[in-house]
Coordinates of C-alpha atoms and ligand atoms in Angstrom, one line a residue:
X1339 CA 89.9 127.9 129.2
X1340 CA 91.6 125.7 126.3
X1341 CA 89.4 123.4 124.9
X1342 CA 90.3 119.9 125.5
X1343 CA 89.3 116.7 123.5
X1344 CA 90.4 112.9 124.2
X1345 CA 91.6 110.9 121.5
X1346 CA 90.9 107.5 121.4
X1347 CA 93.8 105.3 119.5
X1348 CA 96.1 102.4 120.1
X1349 CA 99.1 104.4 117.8
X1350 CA 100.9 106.3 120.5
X1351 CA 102.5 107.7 116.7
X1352 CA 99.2 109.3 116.2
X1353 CA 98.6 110.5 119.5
X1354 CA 102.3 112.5 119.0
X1355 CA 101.1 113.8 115.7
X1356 CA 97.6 115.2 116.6
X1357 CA 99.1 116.7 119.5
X1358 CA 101.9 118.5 117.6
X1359 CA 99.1 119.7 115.3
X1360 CA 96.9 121.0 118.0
X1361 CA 98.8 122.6 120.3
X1362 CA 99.7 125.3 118.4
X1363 CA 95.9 126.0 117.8
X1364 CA 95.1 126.0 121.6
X1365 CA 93.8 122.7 121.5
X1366 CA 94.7 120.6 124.1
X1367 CA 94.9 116.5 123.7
X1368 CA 94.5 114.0 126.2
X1369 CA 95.0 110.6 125.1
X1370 CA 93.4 107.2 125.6
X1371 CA 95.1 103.9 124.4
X1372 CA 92.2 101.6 123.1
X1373 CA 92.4 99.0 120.6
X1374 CA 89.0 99.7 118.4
X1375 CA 87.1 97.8 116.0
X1376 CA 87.4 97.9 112.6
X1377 CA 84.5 96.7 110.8
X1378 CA 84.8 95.8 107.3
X1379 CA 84.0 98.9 105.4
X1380 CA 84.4 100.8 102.2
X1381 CA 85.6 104.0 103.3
X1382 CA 86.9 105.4 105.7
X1383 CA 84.1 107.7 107.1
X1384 CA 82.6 104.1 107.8
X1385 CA 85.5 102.6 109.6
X1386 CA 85.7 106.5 112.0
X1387 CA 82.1 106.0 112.5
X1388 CA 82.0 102.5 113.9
X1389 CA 84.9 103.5 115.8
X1390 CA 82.7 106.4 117.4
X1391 CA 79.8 104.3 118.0
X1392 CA 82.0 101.4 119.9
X1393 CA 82.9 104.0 122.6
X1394 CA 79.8 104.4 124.5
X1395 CA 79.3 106.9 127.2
X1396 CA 82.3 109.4 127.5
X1397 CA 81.7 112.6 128.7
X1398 CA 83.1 115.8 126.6
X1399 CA 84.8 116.0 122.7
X1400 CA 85.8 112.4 121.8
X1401 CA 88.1 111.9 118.7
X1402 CA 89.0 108.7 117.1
X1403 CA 91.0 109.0 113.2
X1404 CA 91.0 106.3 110.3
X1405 CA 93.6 106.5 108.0
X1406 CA 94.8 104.4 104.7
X1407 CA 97.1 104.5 101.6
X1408 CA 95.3 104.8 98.1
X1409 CA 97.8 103.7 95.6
X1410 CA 96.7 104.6 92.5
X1411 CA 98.3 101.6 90.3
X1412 CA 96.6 99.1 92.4
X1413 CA 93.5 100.8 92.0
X1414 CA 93.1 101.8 95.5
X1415 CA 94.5 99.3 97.2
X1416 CA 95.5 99.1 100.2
X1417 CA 92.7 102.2 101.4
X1418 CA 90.5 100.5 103.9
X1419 CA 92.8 97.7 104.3
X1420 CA 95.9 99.5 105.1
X1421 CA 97.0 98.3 108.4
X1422 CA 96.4 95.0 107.2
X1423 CA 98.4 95.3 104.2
X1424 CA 100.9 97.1 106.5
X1425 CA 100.8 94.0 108.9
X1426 CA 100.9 91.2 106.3
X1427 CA 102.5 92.2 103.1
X1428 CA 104.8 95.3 104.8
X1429 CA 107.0 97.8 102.5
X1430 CA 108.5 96.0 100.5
X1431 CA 105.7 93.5 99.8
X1432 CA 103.8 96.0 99.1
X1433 CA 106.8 97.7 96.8
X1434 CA 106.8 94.2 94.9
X1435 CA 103.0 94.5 94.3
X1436 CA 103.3 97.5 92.9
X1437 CA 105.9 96.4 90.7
X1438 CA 105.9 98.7 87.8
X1439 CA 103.0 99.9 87.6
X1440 CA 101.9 103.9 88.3
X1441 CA 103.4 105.3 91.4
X1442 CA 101.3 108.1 92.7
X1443 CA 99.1 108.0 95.8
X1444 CA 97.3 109.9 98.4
X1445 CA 97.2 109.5 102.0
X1446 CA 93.7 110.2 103.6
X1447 CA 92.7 110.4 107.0
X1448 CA 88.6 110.8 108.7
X1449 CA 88.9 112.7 111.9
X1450 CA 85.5 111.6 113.5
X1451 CA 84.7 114.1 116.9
X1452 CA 81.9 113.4 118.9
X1453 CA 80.4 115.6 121.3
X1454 CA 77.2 114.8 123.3
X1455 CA 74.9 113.5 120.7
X1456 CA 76.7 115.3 117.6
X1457 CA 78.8 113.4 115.2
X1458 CA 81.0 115.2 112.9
X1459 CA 83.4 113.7 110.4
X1460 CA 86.8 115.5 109.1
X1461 CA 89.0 114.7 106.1
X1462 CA 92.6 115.1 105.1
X1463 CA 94.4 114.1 102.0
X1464 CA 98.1 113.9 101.0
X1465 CA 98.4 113.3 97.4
X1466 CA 102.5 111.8 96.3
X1467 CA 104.6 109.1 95.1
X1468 CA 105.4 106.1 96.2
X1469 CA 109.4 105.9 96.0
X1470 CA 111.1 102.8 94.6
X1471 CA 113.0 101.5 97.9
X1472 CA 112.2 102.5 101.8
X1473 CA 114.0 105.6 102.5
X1474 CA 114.4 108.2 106.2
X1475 CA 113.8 106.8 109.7
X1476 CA 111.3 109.2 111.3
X1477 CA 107.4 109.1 111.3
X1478 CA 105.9 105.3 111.2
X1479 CA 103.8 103.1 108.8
X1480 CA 104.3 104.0 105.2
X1481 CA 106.4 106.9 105.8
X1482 CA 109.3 105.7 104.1
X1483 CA 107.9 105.0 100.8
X1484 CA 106.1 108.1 100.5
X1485 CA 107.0 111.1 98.4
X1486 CA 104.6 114.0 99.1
X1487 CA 104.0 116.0 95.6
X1488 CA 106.4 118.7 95.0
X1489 CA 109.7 117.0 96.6
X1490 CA 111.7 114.3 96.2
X1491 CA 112.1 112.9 99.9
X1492 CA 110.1 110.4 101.5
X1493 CA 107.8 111.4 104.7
X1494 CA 110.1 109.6 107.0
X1495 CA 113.2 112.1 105.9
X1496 CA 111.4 115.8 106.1
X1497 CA 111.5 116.7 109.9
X1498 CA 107.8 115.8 111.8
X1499 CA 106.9 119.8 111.6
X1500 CA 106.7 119.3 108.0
X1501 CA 104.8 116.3 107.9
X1502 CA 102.2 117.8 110.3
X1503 CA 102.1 120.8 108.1
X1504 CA 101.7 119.0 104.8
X1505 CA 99.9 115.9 106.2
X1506 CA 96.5 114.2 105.5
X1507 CA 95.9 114.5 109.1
X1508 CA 97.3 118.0 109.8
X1509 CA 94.5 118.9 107.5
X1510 CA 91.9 116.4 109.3
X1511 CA 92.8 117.5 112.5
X1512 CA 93.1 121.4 112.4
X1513 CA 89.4 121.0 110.9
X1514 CA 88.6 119.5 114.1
X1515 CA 90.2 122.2 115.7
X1516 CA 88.1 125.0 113.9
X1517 CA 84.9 122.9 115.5
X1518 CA 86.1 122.4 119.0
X1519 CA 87.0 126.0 119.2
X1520 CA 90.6 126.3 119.0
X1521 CA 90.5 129.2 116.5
X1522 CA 86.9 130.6 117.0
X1523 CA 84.8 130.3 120.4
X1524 CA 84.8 127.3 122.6
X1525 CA 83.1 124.1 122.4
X1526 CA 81.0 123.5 125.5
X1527 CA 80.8 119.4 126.2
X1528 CA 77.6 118.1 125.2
X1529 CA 76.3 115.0 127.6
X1530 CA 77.8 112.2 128.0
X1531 CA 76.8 109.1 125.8
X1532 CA 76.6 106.7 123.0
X1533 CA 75.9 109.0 119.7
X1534 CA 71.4 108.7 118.5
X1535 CA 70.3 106.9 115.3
X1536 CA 70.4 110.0 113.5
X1537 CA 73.4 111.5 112.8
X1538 CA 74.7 114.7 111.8
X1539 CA 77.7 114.5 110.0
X1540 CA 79.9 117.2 108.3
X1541 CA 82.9 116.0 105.5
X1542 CA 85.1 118.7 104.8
Ligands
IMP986 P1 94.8 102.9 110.7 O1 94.3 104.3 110.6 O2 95.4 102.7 112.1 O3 93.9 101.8 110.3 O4 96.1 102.9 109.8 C1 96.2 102.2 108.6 C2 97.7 101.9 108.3 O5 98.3 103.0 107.7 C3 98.5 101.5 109.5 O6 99.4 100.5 109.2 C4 99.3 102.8 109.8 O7 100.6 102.4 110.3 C5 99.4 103.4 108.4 N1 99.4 104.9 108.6 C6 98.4 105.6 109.1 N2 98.8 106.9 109.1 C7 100.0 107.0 108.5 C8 100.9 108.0 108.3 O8 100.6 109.2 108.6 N3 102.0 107.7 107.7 C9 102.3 106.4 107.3 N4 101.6 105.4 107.6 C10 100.4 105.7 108.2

């Protein structure tokens, strides 16, 4: 049988994405739209793991994914904060803040899976530009300002296949994949319930 996994997130754009990426490894993804919270944190391993431990008991391979825009001119900025930044300041605040200053970035993301009582984290990275104006009308978020490395066309121009092949979270999720078993064996679902004090945790 396929092994199956929920994904908990209120971006029906991520939901699409991890299921493109999945699907072709077997995996299959059901989706659950929750709004989770987002604690003030420094990475984004903390923010995946606070999101794990808000879902209490859920029976089977639960997946929730962090992700933020690192721009290297403003040190880092927006990272944690991105869907704030995103919210309040948008593209082309965030374009003005930038200003002249260094333009490349990475996109990460922190796949966190939880099965039973076993935590594991995931991590994807996207390293780029950011272009000087928004540019393409697929994908969402920062997609339009983002050149990946090697090309000169923003995320939202390349077609969503190559996004999901290049992406930070093509690479966090087909991790996830190689641990629920999409590629090698199956992943039998642990029981159901909030993950212990003690966690085991595995960044990649
Ligand atoms: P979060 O993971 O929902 O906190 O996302 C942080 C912010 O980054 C949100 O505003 C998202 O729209 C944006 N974002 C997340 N993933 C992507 C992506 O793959 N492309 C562009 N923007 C993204």
């Amino acid at each position: 049988m396929a092994p199956t996994a929920l994904l908990v997130t209120s971006n029906r754009h991520k939901l699409e994405e991890a299921r493109a990426i999945l699907a072709p490894l077997g995996v299959r993804l059901r989706g659950r739209s929750r709004r989770l919270p987002e604690p003030q944190a420094d990475t984004l391993e903390e923010v995946a793991r606070a999101k794990l431990r808000s879902l209490g008991a859920i029976r089977g391979p639960v997946l929730v994914e962090d992700s933020g825009l690192f721009l290297e001119g403003l040190h880092g900025f927006p990272g944690v904060y991105s869907a704030y930044a995103f919210r309040t300041l948008g593209l082309d605040g965030l374009l003005r803040a930038l200003a002249d200053r260094p333009r490349e970035a990475r996109f990460r993301t922190v796949v966190g899976l939880r099965n039973g009582s076993r935590i594991h984290l995931f991590a994807g990275e996207l390293a780029g530009r950011i272009s000087r104006e928004p540019r393409g009308s697929g994908g969402f978020g920062f997609d339009p300002i983002f050149e990946p490395r090697g090309g000169s066309r923003t995320l939202a121009e390349l077609p969503p296949g190559t996004k999901n092949r290049i992406s930070h979270r093509g690479l966090a999720f087909r991790a996830a994949a190689r641990r629920l078993g999409g590629t090698s064996g199956e992943l039998r679902p642990g029981p159901p319930g909030p993950a212990p004090r003690r966690r085991r945790s595995a960044t990649h």
